[in-house]
Tab-separated table of C-alpha atoms in Angstrom:
chain	number	residue	atom	x	y	z
A	1	MET	CA	114.631	179.045	115.082
A	2	MET	CA	111.627	177.448	116.744
A	3	PRO	CA	110.478	174.576	114.526
A	4	GLY	CA	107.618	172.277	115.269
A	5	LEU	CA	105.649	174.492	117.641
A	6	ALA	CA	102.451	174.318	115.643
A	7	GLY	CA	102.177	170.608	114.953
A	8	THR	CA	103.575	167.128	115.200
A	9	LEU	CA	104.919	166.887	111.631
A	10	MET	CA	108.102	164.805	111.597
A	11	THR	CA	110.446	167.512	110.400
A	12	PRO	CA	114.205	166.950	110.041
A	13	GLU	CA	114.604	168.683	113.415
A	14	ALA	CA	112.173	166.201	114.990
A	15	TRP	CA	114.173	163.264	113.661
A	16	MET	CA	117.306	164.983	114.947
A	17	ALA	CA	115.764	165.128	118.431
A	18	LEU	CA	114.741	161.465	118.366
A	19	ALA	CA	117.805	160.018	116.623
A	20	PRO	CA	120.006	159.500	119.750
A	21	ALA	CA	117.284	157.604	121.613
A	22	LEU	CA	116.277	155.624	118.515
A	23	SER	CA	119.876	154.561	117.918
A	24	LEU	CA	120.137	153.340	121.522
A	25	VAL	CA	116.868	151.407	121.279
A	26	ALA	CA	117.958	149.874	117.966
A	27	ALA	CA	121.292	148.862	119.489
A	28	GLY	CA	119.463	147.294	122.431
A	29	VAL	CA	117.287	145.220	120.106
A	30	VAL	CA	120.340	144.106	118.110
A	31	VAL	CA	122.110	143.106	121.334
A	32	LEU	CA	119.130	140.995	122.364
A	33	LEU	CA	118.921	139.266	118.995
A	34	ALA	CA	122.652	138.742	118.532
A	35	GLY	CA	123.270	137.820	122.157
A	36	SER	CA	120.651	135.094	122.284
A	37	GLY	CA	123.087	132.677	120.630
A	38	SER	CA	126.288	133.947	122.244
A	39	ARG	CA	127.665	133.675	125.762
A	40	ARG	CA	130.456	136.178	125.138
A	41	PRO	CA	129.702	139.445	126.924
A	42	GLU	CA	132.547	141.168	125.060
A	43	SER	CA	130.630	140.952	121.772
A	44	GLN	CA	127.528	142.342	123.481
A	45	LEU	CA	129.658	145.132	124.946
A	46	LEU	CA	131.016	146.013	121.508
A	47	LEU	CA	127.521	146.317	120.046
A	48	SER	CA	126.460	148.419	123.030
A	49	LEU	CA	129.421	150.771	122.648
A	50	LEU	CA	128.618	151.151	118.953
A	51	GLY	CA	125.077	152.154	119.911
A	52	LEU	CA	126.386	154.663	122.448
A	53	GLY	CA	128.787	156.005	119.857
A	54	ALA	CA	125.930	156.492	117.395
A	55	ALA	CA	123.923	158.319	120.059
A	56	GLY	CA	126.899	160.576	120.785
A	57	PHE	CA	127.294	161.276	117.053
A	58	PHE	CA	123.655	162.305	116.671
A	59	LEU	CA	123.855	164.463	119.794
A	60	GLY	CA	126.894	166.200	118.338
A	61	ARG	CA	124.970	166.851	115.111
A	62	ARG	CA	122.593	169.052	117.102
A	63	ALA	CA	125.233	171.750	117.554
A	64	GLY	CA	123.866	175.125	116.486
A	65	VAL	CA	120.256	173.891	116.243
A	66	THR	CA	117.834	175.323	118.795
A	67	GLY	CA	114.085	174.950	118.993
A	68	LEU	CA	111.129	172.859	120.074
A	69	VAL	CA	109.781	169.892	118.128
A	70	LEU	CA	106.773	167.574	118.305
A	71	SER	CA	104.485	170.346	119.575
A	72	GLY	CA	106.963	171.294	122.267
A	73	ALA	CA	107.417	167.767	123.617
A	74	LEU	CA	111.172	167.744	123.001
A	75	ALA	CA	113.732	170.527	122.974
A	76	LEU	CA	116.764	170.893	120.769
A	77	ASP	CA	119.028	173.082	122.869
A	78	PRO	CA	122.534	173.181	124.354
A	79	LEU	CA	121.325	171.941	127.759
A	80	GLY	CA	119.814	168.739	126.371
A	81	ARG	CA	122.818	168.094	124.133
A	82	PHE	CA	125.331	168.534	126.974
A	83	ALA	CA	123.391	166.423	129.476
A	84	GLY	CA	122.814	163.739	126.846
A	85	MET	CA	126.528	163.557	126.105
A	86	VAL	CA	127.357	163.218	129.797
A	87	VAL	CA	124.793	160.415	130.166
A	88	VAL	CA	126.290	158.557	127.195
A	89	VAL	CA	129.787	158.837	128.719
A	90	ALA	CA	128.496	157.556	132.077
A	91	ALA	CA	126.811	154.588	130.404
A	92	GLY	CA	129.905	153.753	128.375
A	93	LEU	CA	132.247	153.811	131.365
A	94	SER	CA	129.929	151.718	133.520
A	95	LEU	CA	129.477	149.147	130.725
A	96	LEU	CA	133.229	148.544	130.592
A	97	PHE	CA	132.965	146.957	134.049
A	98	ALA	CA	130.199	144.586	132.976
A	99	PRO	CA	131.814	141.648	131.079
A	100	ALA	CA	134.221	140.517	133.808
A	101	TYR	CA	131.680	141.148	136.567
A	102	LEU	CA	128.846	139.298	134.841
A	103	ARG	CA	131.095	136.349	134.036
A	104	ALA	CA	132.379	136.133	137.635
A	105	ARG	CA	128.844	136.215	139.073
A	106	GLY	CA	127.314	133.882	136.469
A	107	LEU	CA	125.054	136.619	135.087
A	108	VAL	CA	126.086	136.660	131.421
A	109	ARG	CA	122.856	137.503	129.635
A	110	PRO	CA	122.284	139.977	126.779
A	111	GLU	CA	119.366	141.483	128.685
A	112	TYR	CA	121.845	143.356	130.887
A	113	PHE	CA	123.336	145.359	128.017
A	114	ALA	CA	119.950	145.894	126.389
A	115	LEU	CA	118.453	147.243	129.614
A	116	VAL	CA	121.350	149.659	130.046
A	117	LEU	CA	120.868	150.905	126.487
A	118	PHE	CA	117.105	151.298	126.925
A	119	ALA	CA	117.640	153.135	130.233
A	120	THR	CA	120.182	155.405	128.553
A	121	ALA	CA	117.628	156.173	125.834
A	122	GLY	CA	115.170	157.232	128.535
A	123	MET	CA	117.819	159.427	130.162
A	124	VAL	CA	118.723	161.116	126.877
A	125	LEU	CA	115.038	161.806	126.203
A	126	LEU	CA	114.562	163.104	129.749
A	127	ALA	CA	117.453	165.536	129.304
A	128	GLY	CA	115.623	167.109	126.360
A	129	ALA	CA	111.997	166.610	127.420
A	130	SER	CA	110.079	169.886	127.394
A	131	ASP	CA	106.553	168.741	128.216
A	132	LEU	CA	105.165	167.190	131.386
A	133	VAL	CA	103.947	164.173	129.402
A	134	SER	CA	107.312	163.555	127.702
A	135	ILE	CA	109.106	164.030	131.032
A	136	PHE	CA	106.883	161.410	132.646
A	137	LEU	CA	107.271	158.934	129.782
A	138	SER	CA	111.054	159.352	129.812
A	139	LEU	CA	111.130	158.850	133.581
A	140	GLU	CA	109.141	155.649	133.249
A	141	VAL	CA	111.352	154.252	130.483
A	142	LEU	CA	114.542	154.722	132.480
A	143	SER	CA	112.921	153.695	135.782
A	144	LEU	CA	111.471	150.399	134.541
A	145	CYS	CA	114.856	149.416	133.128
A	146	LEU	CA	116.641	150.355	136.361
A	147	TYR	CA	114.155	148.352	138.458
A	148	ALA	CA	115.063	145.257	136.443
A	149	LEU	CA	118.787	146.014	136.527
A	150	ALA	CA	118.775	146.475	140.315
A	151	ALA	CA	117.281	142.965	140.672
A	152	PHE	CA	119.443	141.469	137.913
A	153	ALA	CA	121.391	139.205	140.291
A	154	THR	CA	118.351	136.997	140.848
A	155	GLY	CA	120.293	134.486	142.894
A	156	ARG	CA	121.106	137.054	145.569
A	157	ALA	CA	118.438	138.139	148.046
A	158	SER	CA	119.886	141.623	148.493
A	159	SER	CA	119.609	142.305	144.748
A	160	LEU	CA	115.970	141.192	144.631
A	161	GLU	CA	115.288	143.339	147.687
A	162	ALA	CA	116.936	146.326	146.004
A	163	GLY	CA	114.804	145.904	142.878
A	164	LEU	CA	111.599	145.535	144.892
A	165	LYS	CA	112.287	148.557	147.095
A	166	TYR	CA	113.194	150.681	144.096
A	167	LEU	CA	110.045	149.548	142.278
A	168	VAL	CA	107.680	150.299	145.189
A	169	LEU	CA	109.192	153.650	146.122
A	170	GLY	CA	109.640	154.592	142.466
A	171	ALA	CA	105.929	153.986	141.904
A	172	PHE	CA	105.173	156.446	144.689
A	173	SER	CA	107.455	159.053	143.121
A	174	SER	CA	105.743	158.562	139.750
A	175	ALA	CA	102.365	159.084	141.401
A	176	ILE	CA	103.637	162.258	143.053
A	177	PHE	CA	104.882	163.596	139.721
A	178	LEU	CA	101.631	162.702	137.948
A	179	TYR	CA	99.506	164.403	140.591
A	180	GLY	CA	101.666	167.507	140.269
A	181	ALA	CA	101.235	167.420	136.484
A	182	ALA	CA	97.456	167.170	136.929
A	183	LEU	CA	97.434	170.206	139.214
A	184	ALA	CA	99.617	172.232	136.849
A	185	TYR	CA	97.408	171.322	133.903
A	186	GLY	CA	94.265	172.111	135.865
A	187	ALA	CA	95.568	175.552	136.797
A	188	THR	CA	96.874	176.548	133.355
A	189	GLY	CA	95.382	174.197	130.744
A	190	ALA	CA	98.875	173.406	129.415
A	191	THR	CA	101.463	170.656	129.726
A	192	ALA	CA	104.269	172.019	127.513
A	193	LEU	CA	106.786	173.737	129.782
A	194	HIS	CA	107.005	176.930	127.744
A	195	ARG	CA	103.193	177.147	127.726
A	196	LEU	CA	103.134	176.671	131.489
A	197	GLY	CA	105.551	179.564	131.850
A	198	GLU	CA	103.382	181.788	129.643
A	199	ALA	CA	100.139	180.823	131.400
A	200	ALA	CA	101.443	181.006	134.969
A	201	TRP	CA	100.569	184.675	135.396
A	202	GLY	CA	96.960	184.006	134.408
A	203	ALA	CA	96.535	180.759	136.344
A	204	LEU	CA	93.039	180.182	137.709
A	205	ASP	CA	94.453	179.612	141.184
A	206	PRO	CA	98.153	180.335	141.831
A	207	ARG	CA	98.023	178.171	144.976
A	208	VAL	CA	97.079	175.131	142.891
A	209	LEU	CA	99.911	175.881	140.496
A	210	LEU	CA	102.429	176.148	143.349
A	211	ALA	CA	101.185	172.856	144.777
A	212	GLY	CA	101.687	171.307	141.348
A	213	LEU	CA	105.224	172.698	141.201
A	214	ALA	CA	106.018	171.227	144.635
A	215	LEU	CA	104.817	167.766	143.601
A	216	LEU	CA	106.560	167.874	140.224
A	217	ALA	CA	109.836	168.876	141.853
A	218	GLY	CA	109.323	166.176	144.489
A	219	GLY	CA	108.997	163.495	141.819
A	220	LEU	CA	112.308	164.579	140.277
A	221	ALA	CA	113.953	164.995	143.704
A	222	PHE	CA	113.386	161.269	144.236
A	223	LYS	CA	115.538	160.515	141.197
A	224	VAL	CA	118.375	162.814	142.289
A	225	GLY	CA	118.255	161.453	145.851
A	226	ALA	CA	117.624	164.748	147.660
A	227	VAL	CA	116.151	164.933	151.166
A	228	PRO	CA	113.396	163.961	152.007
A	229	PHE	CA	113.249	161.500	149.085
A	230	GLN	CA	116.550	159.727	149.741
A	231	PHE	CA	115.379	156.704	151.744
A	232	TRP	CA	115.703	154.263	148.847
A	233	LEU	CA	119.332	155.060	148.062
A	234	PRO	CA	121.384	153.042	150.620
A	235	ASP	CA	119.589	149.710	150.218
A	236	VAL	CA	119.290	149.964	146.426
A	237	TYR	CA	122.892	151.073	145.910
A	238	GLN	CA	124.156	148.301	148.187
A	239	GLY	CA	121.968	145.497	146.862
A	240	ALA	CA	122.176	146.182	143.122
A	241	PRO	CA	125.051	144.685	141.094
A	242	THR	CA	127.915	147.152	141.432
A	243	PRO	CA	128.190	148.101	137.716
A	244	VAL	CA	124.455	148.872	137.853
A	245	THR	CA	125.036	151.063	140.900
A	246	ALA	CA	127.753	152.947	139.011
A	247	PHE	CA	125.378	153.603	136.111
A	248	MET	CA	122.445	154.457	138.358
A	249	ALA	CA	124.455	156.854	140.538
A	250	SER	CA	125.758	158.799	137.551
A	251	GLY	CA	123.393	158.794	134.579
A	252	THR	CA	120.155	159.106	136.538
A	253	LYS	CA	121.397	162.114	138.495
A	254	VAL	CA	122.505	163.926	135.330
A	255	ALA	CA	119.242	163.381	133.443
A	256	ALA	CA	117.033	164.186	136.442
A	257	PHE	CA	118.892	167.417	137.214
A	258	ALA	CA	118.607	168.479	133.570
A	259	ALA	CA	114.839	167.914	133.755
A	260	LEU	CA	114.640	169.760	137.083
A	261	LEU	CA	116.514	172.768	135.683
A	262	ARG	CA	114.220	172.892	132.661
A	263	LEU	CA	111.113	172.579	134.838
A	264	LEU	CA	112.120	175.388	137.186
A	265	TYR	CA	113.609	177.840	134.712
A	266	VAL	CA	111.225	177.337	131.781
A	267	ALA	CA	107.871	176.389	133.324
A	268	PHE	CA	107.993	178.363	136.568
A	269	PRO	CA	110.146	181.472	136.148
A	270	SER	CA	107.362	183.551	137.726
A	271	ALA	CA	107.616	181.443	140.912
A	272	ARG	CA	111.386	181.841	141.120
A	273	TRP	CA	111.387	183.241	144.645
A	274	ASP	CA	109.283	180.332	145.865
A	275	TRP	CA	111.320	177.528	144.331
A	276	ARG	CA	114.614	179.201	145.202
A	277	LEU	CA	113.647	179.075	148.866
A	278	ALA	CA	112.505	175.451	148.590
A	279	ALA	CA	115.751	174.484	146.799
A	280	GLU	CA	117.784	176.207	149.495
A	281	VAL	CA	115.983	174.316	152.282
A	282	ALA	CA	116.460	171.017	150.425
A	283	ALA	CA	120.121	171.864	149.902
A	284	TRP	CA	120.690	172.432	153.637
A	285	ALA	CA	118.929	169.188	154.568
A	286	SER	CA	120.622	167.100	151.857
A	287	MET	CA	124.138	168.405	152.459
A	288	PHE	CA	124.193	167.859	156.194
A	289	GLY	CA	121.934	164.796	156.261
A	290	GLY	CA	124.014	163.005	153.644
A	291	ALA	CA	127.355	164.088	155.130
A	292	PHE	CA	126.614	163.016	158.704
A	293	LEU	CA	124.999	159.725	157.690
A	294	ALA	CA	127.976	158.924	155.443
A	295	LEU	CA	130.256	159.356	158.454
A	296	THR	CA	128.473	156.577	160.345
A	297	GLN	CA	128.863	153.909	157.651
A	298	THR	CA	131.416	151.101	157.670
A	299	ASP	CA	130.184	149.680	154.363
A	300	VAL	CA	131.814	151.740	151.592
A	301	LYS	CA	128.946	151.182	149.174
A	302	ARG	CA	126.437	152.578	151.669
A	303	MET	CA	128.812	155.426	152.459
A	304	LEU	CA	128.889	156.388	148.787
A	305	ALA	CA	125.088	156.172	148.705
A	306	TYR	CA	124.712	158.644	151.556
A	307	SER	CA	127.408	160.873	150.113
A	308	SER	CA	125.347	160.948	146.926
A	309	VAL	CA	122.635	162.632	148.984
A	310	ALA	CA	125.165	165.259	150.083
A	311	HIS	CA	126.207	165.836	146.466
A	312	ALA	CA	122.566	166.357	145.521
A	313	GLY	CA	122.563	169.086	148.177
A	314	PHE	CA	125.685	170.717	146.742
A	315	LEU	CA	124.086	170.706	143.284
A	316	LEU	CA	120.942	172.283	144.721
A	317	VAL	CA	123.137	175.122	146.001
A	318	GLY	CA	123.758	176.001	142.356
A	319	VAL	CA	120.104	175.550	141.436
A	320	SER	CA	118.872	177.755	144.287
A	321	GLY	CA	120.795	180.768	142.987
A	322	GLY	CA	118.364	181.065	140.097
A	323	THR	CA	121.043	182.361	137.726
A	324	ARG	CA	122.629	181.205	134.485
A	325	LEU	CA	125.985	181.108	136.282
A	326	GLY	CA	124.470	178.620	138.718
A	327	VAL	CA	123.236	176.424	135.859
A	328	SER	CA	126.731	176.464	134.332
A	329	GLY	CA	128.223	175.395	137.657
A	330	VAL	CA	125.690	172.581	138.029
A	331	LEU	CA	126.470	171.245	134.549
A	332	PHE	CA	130.220	171.308	135.218
A	333	TYR	CA	129.665	169.614	138.588
A	334	LEU	CA	127.573	166.844	137.037
A	335	SER	CA	130.101	166.153	134.291
A	336	VAL	CA	133.025	165.676	136.683
A	337	TYR	CA	130.924	163.963	139.353
A	338	ILE	CA	130.054	161.096	137.024
A	339	LEU	CA	133.754	160.423	136.401
A	340	ALA	CA	134.540	160.148	140.108
A	341	VAL	CA	131.473	158.174	141.127
A	342	VAL	CA	131.704	155.687	138.234
A	343	GLY	CA	135.381	155.222	138.988
A	344	ALA	CA	134.767	154.679	142.721
A	345	PHE	CA	132.067	152.092	142.120
A	346	GLY	CA	134.263	150.521	139.431
A	347	VAL	CA	136.935	149.783	142.023
A	348	LEU	CA	134.273	148.296	144.289
A	349	ALA	CA	133.037	146.198	141.357
A	350	LEU	CA	136.355	144.370	141.464
A	351	ALA	CA	135.075	142.789	144.674
A	352	GLY	CA	132.490	141.080	142.506
A	353	LEU	CA	135.264	139.126	140.811
A	354	ARG	CA	135.936	137.291	144.078
A	355	PRO	CA	133.755	134.460	145.418
A	356	GLU	CA	132.316	136.705	148.136
A	357	GLU	CA	131.427	140.354	147.548
A	358	ARG	CA	132.396	142.585	150.464
A	359	TRP	CA	132.687	146.370	150.635
A	360	ASP	CA	133.450	147.011	154.314
A	361	LEU	CA	136.524	148.976	155.353
A	362	ARG	CA	138.321	145.871	156.608
A	363	SER	CA	138.066	144.193	153.217
A	364	LEU	CA	139.692	147.258	151.595
A	365	ALA	CA	142.349	147.931	154.241
A	366	GLY	CA	145.869	147.755	152.836
A	367	LEU	CA	144.747	147.660	149.195
A	368	GLY	CA	146.794	150.744	148.344
A	369	ARG	CA	150.011	149.165	149.589
A	370	ARG	CA	149.404	145.849	147.861
A	371	ASN	CA	148.307	147.432	144.595
A	372	PRO	CA	149.471	151.088	144.535
A	373	VAL	CA	148.014	151.810	141.096
A	374	LEU	CA	144.532	150.564	141.944
A	375	GLY	CA	144.636	152.107	145.405
A	376	GLY	CA	145.899	155.377	143.964
A	377	ALA	CA	143.078	155.517	141.416
A	378	PHE	CA	140.525	154.842	144.154
A	379	ALA	CA	142.081	157.588	146.277
A	380	VAL	CA	141.840	160.045	143.363
A	381	PHE	CA	138.129	159.330	142.959
A	382	LEU	CA	137.453	159.658	146.688
A	383	LEU	CA	139.433	162.884	147.004
A	384	SER	CA	137.548	164.328	144.031
A	385	LEU	CA	134.227	163.459	145.667
A	386	ALA	CA	135.540	165.141	148.823
A	387	GLY	CA	136.428	168.273	146.847
A	388	ILE	CA	140.156	168.200	147.604
A	389	PRO	CA	142.466	170.057	145.174
A	390	PRO	CA	143.869	169.530	142.600
A	391	THR	CA	141.007	167.229	141.571
A	392	SER	CA	138.085	168.331	139.420
A	393	GLY	CA	135.735	167.865	142.384
A	394	PHE	CA	137.325	170.910	144.013
A	395	MET	CA	136.758	173.025	140.906
A	396	ALA	CA	133.158	171.806	140.659
A	397	LYS	CA	132.401	173.016	144.166
A	398	PHE	CA	134.321	176.232	143.498
A	399	TYR	CA	132.097	177.065	140.525
A	400	VAL	CA	128.821	176.082	142.230
A	401	PHE	CA	129.607	177.887	145.476
A	402	GLY	CA	130.885	180.902	143.548
A	403	ALA	CA	127.593	181.135	141.653
A	404	ALA	CA	125.680	181.026	144.943
A	405	LEU	CA	127.912	183.765	146.395
A	406	SER	CA	127.263	185.986	143.393
A	407	ALA	CA	123.524	185.454	144.006
A	408	GLY	CA	123.912	186.745	147.579
A	409	GLN	CA	123.599	183.365	149.332
A	410	THR	CA	126.553	183.725	151.674
A	411	PRO	CA	125.048	181.740	154.612
A	412	LEU	CA	124.213	178.839	152.301
A	413	VAL	CA	127.748	178.801	150.894
A	414	LEU	CA	129.262	178.819	154.389
A	415	GLY	CA	126.998	175.897	155.287
A	416	ALA	CA	128.031	174.077	152.107
A	417	VAL	CA	131.715	174.511	152.942
A	418	LEU	CA	131.098	173.133	156.445
A	419	ALA	CA	129.119	170.174	155.054
A	420	SER	CA	131.942	169.508	152.577
A	421	ALA	CA	134.411	169.355	155.459
A	422	VAL	CA	132.188	166.883	157.325
A	423	ALA	CA	131.727	164.696	154.234
A	424	ALA	CA	135.480	164.769	153.563
A	425	PHE	CA	136.115	162.795	156.758
A	426	ALA	CA	134.086	159.874	155.365
A	427	TYR	CA	136.200	159.761	152.189
A	428	ILE	CA	139.532	160.326	153.931
A	429	ARG	CA	138.772	157.497	156.347
A	430	VAL	CA	138.647	155.115	153.368
A	431	VAL	CA	141.886	156.557	151.921
A	432	VAL	CA	143.585	156.021	155.285
A	433	ALA	CA	142.384	152.411	155.343
A	434	LEU	CA	143.726	151.864	151.826
A	435	PHE	CA	147.277	152.943	152.598
A	436	LEU	CA	147.875	153.018	156.344
A	437	GLU	CA	145.969	150.079	157.823
A	438	GLU	CA	146.579	146.359	157.828
A	439	GLY	CA	143.600	144.322	156.728
A	440	GLU	CA	142.193	141.587	154.560
A	441	ALA	CA	142.369	143.343	151.234
A	442	GLU	CA	143.145	140.996	148.380
A	443	VAL	CA	144.895	142.190	145.261
A	444	PRO	CA	142.469	141.277	142.491
A	445	GLY	CA	143.670	140.973	138.964
A	446	VAL	CA	142.404	144.005	137.085
A	447	PRO	CA	140.844	143.014	133.734
A	448	GLY	CA	141.830	145.101	130.745
A	449	LEU	CA	138.437	146.778	130.344
A	450	PHE	CA	138.413	147.682	134.029
A	451	ALA	CA	141.848	149.230	133.646
A	452	VAL	CA	140.725	151.266	130.617
A	453	ALA	CA	137.639	152.638	132.380
A	454	LEU	CA	139.461	153.397	135.636
A	455	GLY	CA	142.425	154.927	133.820
A	456	LEU	CA	140.255	157.214	131.688
A	457	ALA	CA	138.170	158.316	134.666
A	458	ALA	CA	141.219	159.004	136.873
A	459	PHE	CA	143.011	160.906	134.094
A	460	PHE	CA	140.108	163.247	133.430
A	461	VAL	CA	139.376	163.713	137.142
A	462	LEU	CA	142.904	165.088	137.540
A	463	ALA	CA	143.151	166.855	134.164
A	464	LEU	CA	139.891	168.757	134.644
A	465	GLY	CA	141.042	169.789	138.097
A	466	VAL	CA	144.202	171.352	136.667
A	467	MET	CA	142.678	172.706	133.445
A	468	PRO	CA	138.926	173.146	133.995
A	469	GLY	CA	138.503	176.138	131.695
A	470	GLY	CA	137.594	174.281	128.510
A	471	LEU	CA	134.855	172.176	130.082
A	472	MET	CA	133.540	175.147	132.034
A	473	ASP	CA	133.288	177.157	128.812
A	474	ILE	CA	131.275	174.323	127.263
A	475	ALA	CA	129.069	174.139	130.356
A	476	ALA	CA	128.492	177.900	130.259
A	477	ALA	CA	127.523	177.717	126.587
A	478	SER	CA	125.208	174.801	127.403
A	479	SER	CA	123.248	176.659	130.082
A	480	LEU	CA	120.709	177.838	127.502
A	481	PHE	CA	117.150	176.618	127.056
A	482	ALA	CA	115.208	176.333	123.815
A	483	ALA	CA	112.367	178.442	125.219
A	484	GLY	CA	112.305	180.869	128.121
A	485	GLY	CA	114.202	180.452	131.337
A	486	MET	CA	117.091	182.890	130.912
């Protein structure tokens, strides 16, 4: 069914679309009110997890319901439900690192948990946004919260610098997106994505519409960290509090890729040959640019930032195929990527429990021998990001590259395999330092919540590498849009 296309009446389907975000906002407000008189971050964490659980429940209630609501502003479809679930999982895992970290750094304030919940609400809305206006509003909600979170450690200059850089460059990306939306509206007279797709053939000037598409995609490419919009990543990832980096590196990428898929497949199916070529060029640049720059880093946090650029390139390989199989591969890749990247940054967050935060190779050398469990978990996350079997990262690349091969993109797949080999050296170098080098690595005590988050992430990274079929089936079923596109 296609409810809500004709008006803005708050139908049950409309409330269903808004319920996950509303539950997260309500939980954020409760955290602020309840946390104002409490200095216990564990109680704030519990309220936050309840809010995330409510959002997950309402997302699950969408199963079997497909359509557009609020005059096409939001979509109820499998893609939005799947991406929303993945965002909620990413937020929950990253929040488990927060209490011990905030207490160690003297940052225990309820605003942290509230900002994460508000940002998650923006990400969930972005995953289901089906209008240029709702996409922009969702982007702004999550971005404003992330700007504040990046600068949350106000006593540290690098954190303030990260927040300022993210704010300034994020404002530019918002302007780029808005200008693209203005061009698309001027060419077609529509902002709803399904209306853009219908009006594209009769656009007043196809060149204006293509320029609008380029700017819209550029605004979203900033959020996913693809070349040439990746310049903010290293400094922001390094300067932000590490649990914030874990959340930012996972949830933002999932929501932004969901919005990018919807934009390309629903609003611009008639320009498929144009955006496929652009996605392929961006994939080449991101894969090799991120891989080679990651190799040159001695700071592990910056290395993971540059490798995030390479992963954006690998995901664009799936996007550039222009097929439903490619969308399925991208969704599977995103769901296992968030487990590995949150886990990797979670291990680095343990450095925040020491008086001085350091993430260079020397500070991690020997950690695997002094604490085999922690070092082993870190190695699992790094090997998954490298795409080494039997981790789920290998299966993610297998599905994405396989989709590109089926679309006839053999040279791109060969390039992606080569870029993966280059990027693997950066990860393996850290694994070697963990187990084979002598260094200054301390053996931090692992708080219980850290252990839970790291254990869950490591288990599923390995389990989904051995038995990926169930998740891939869900991803394949989720590669459907409420209107158009396939």
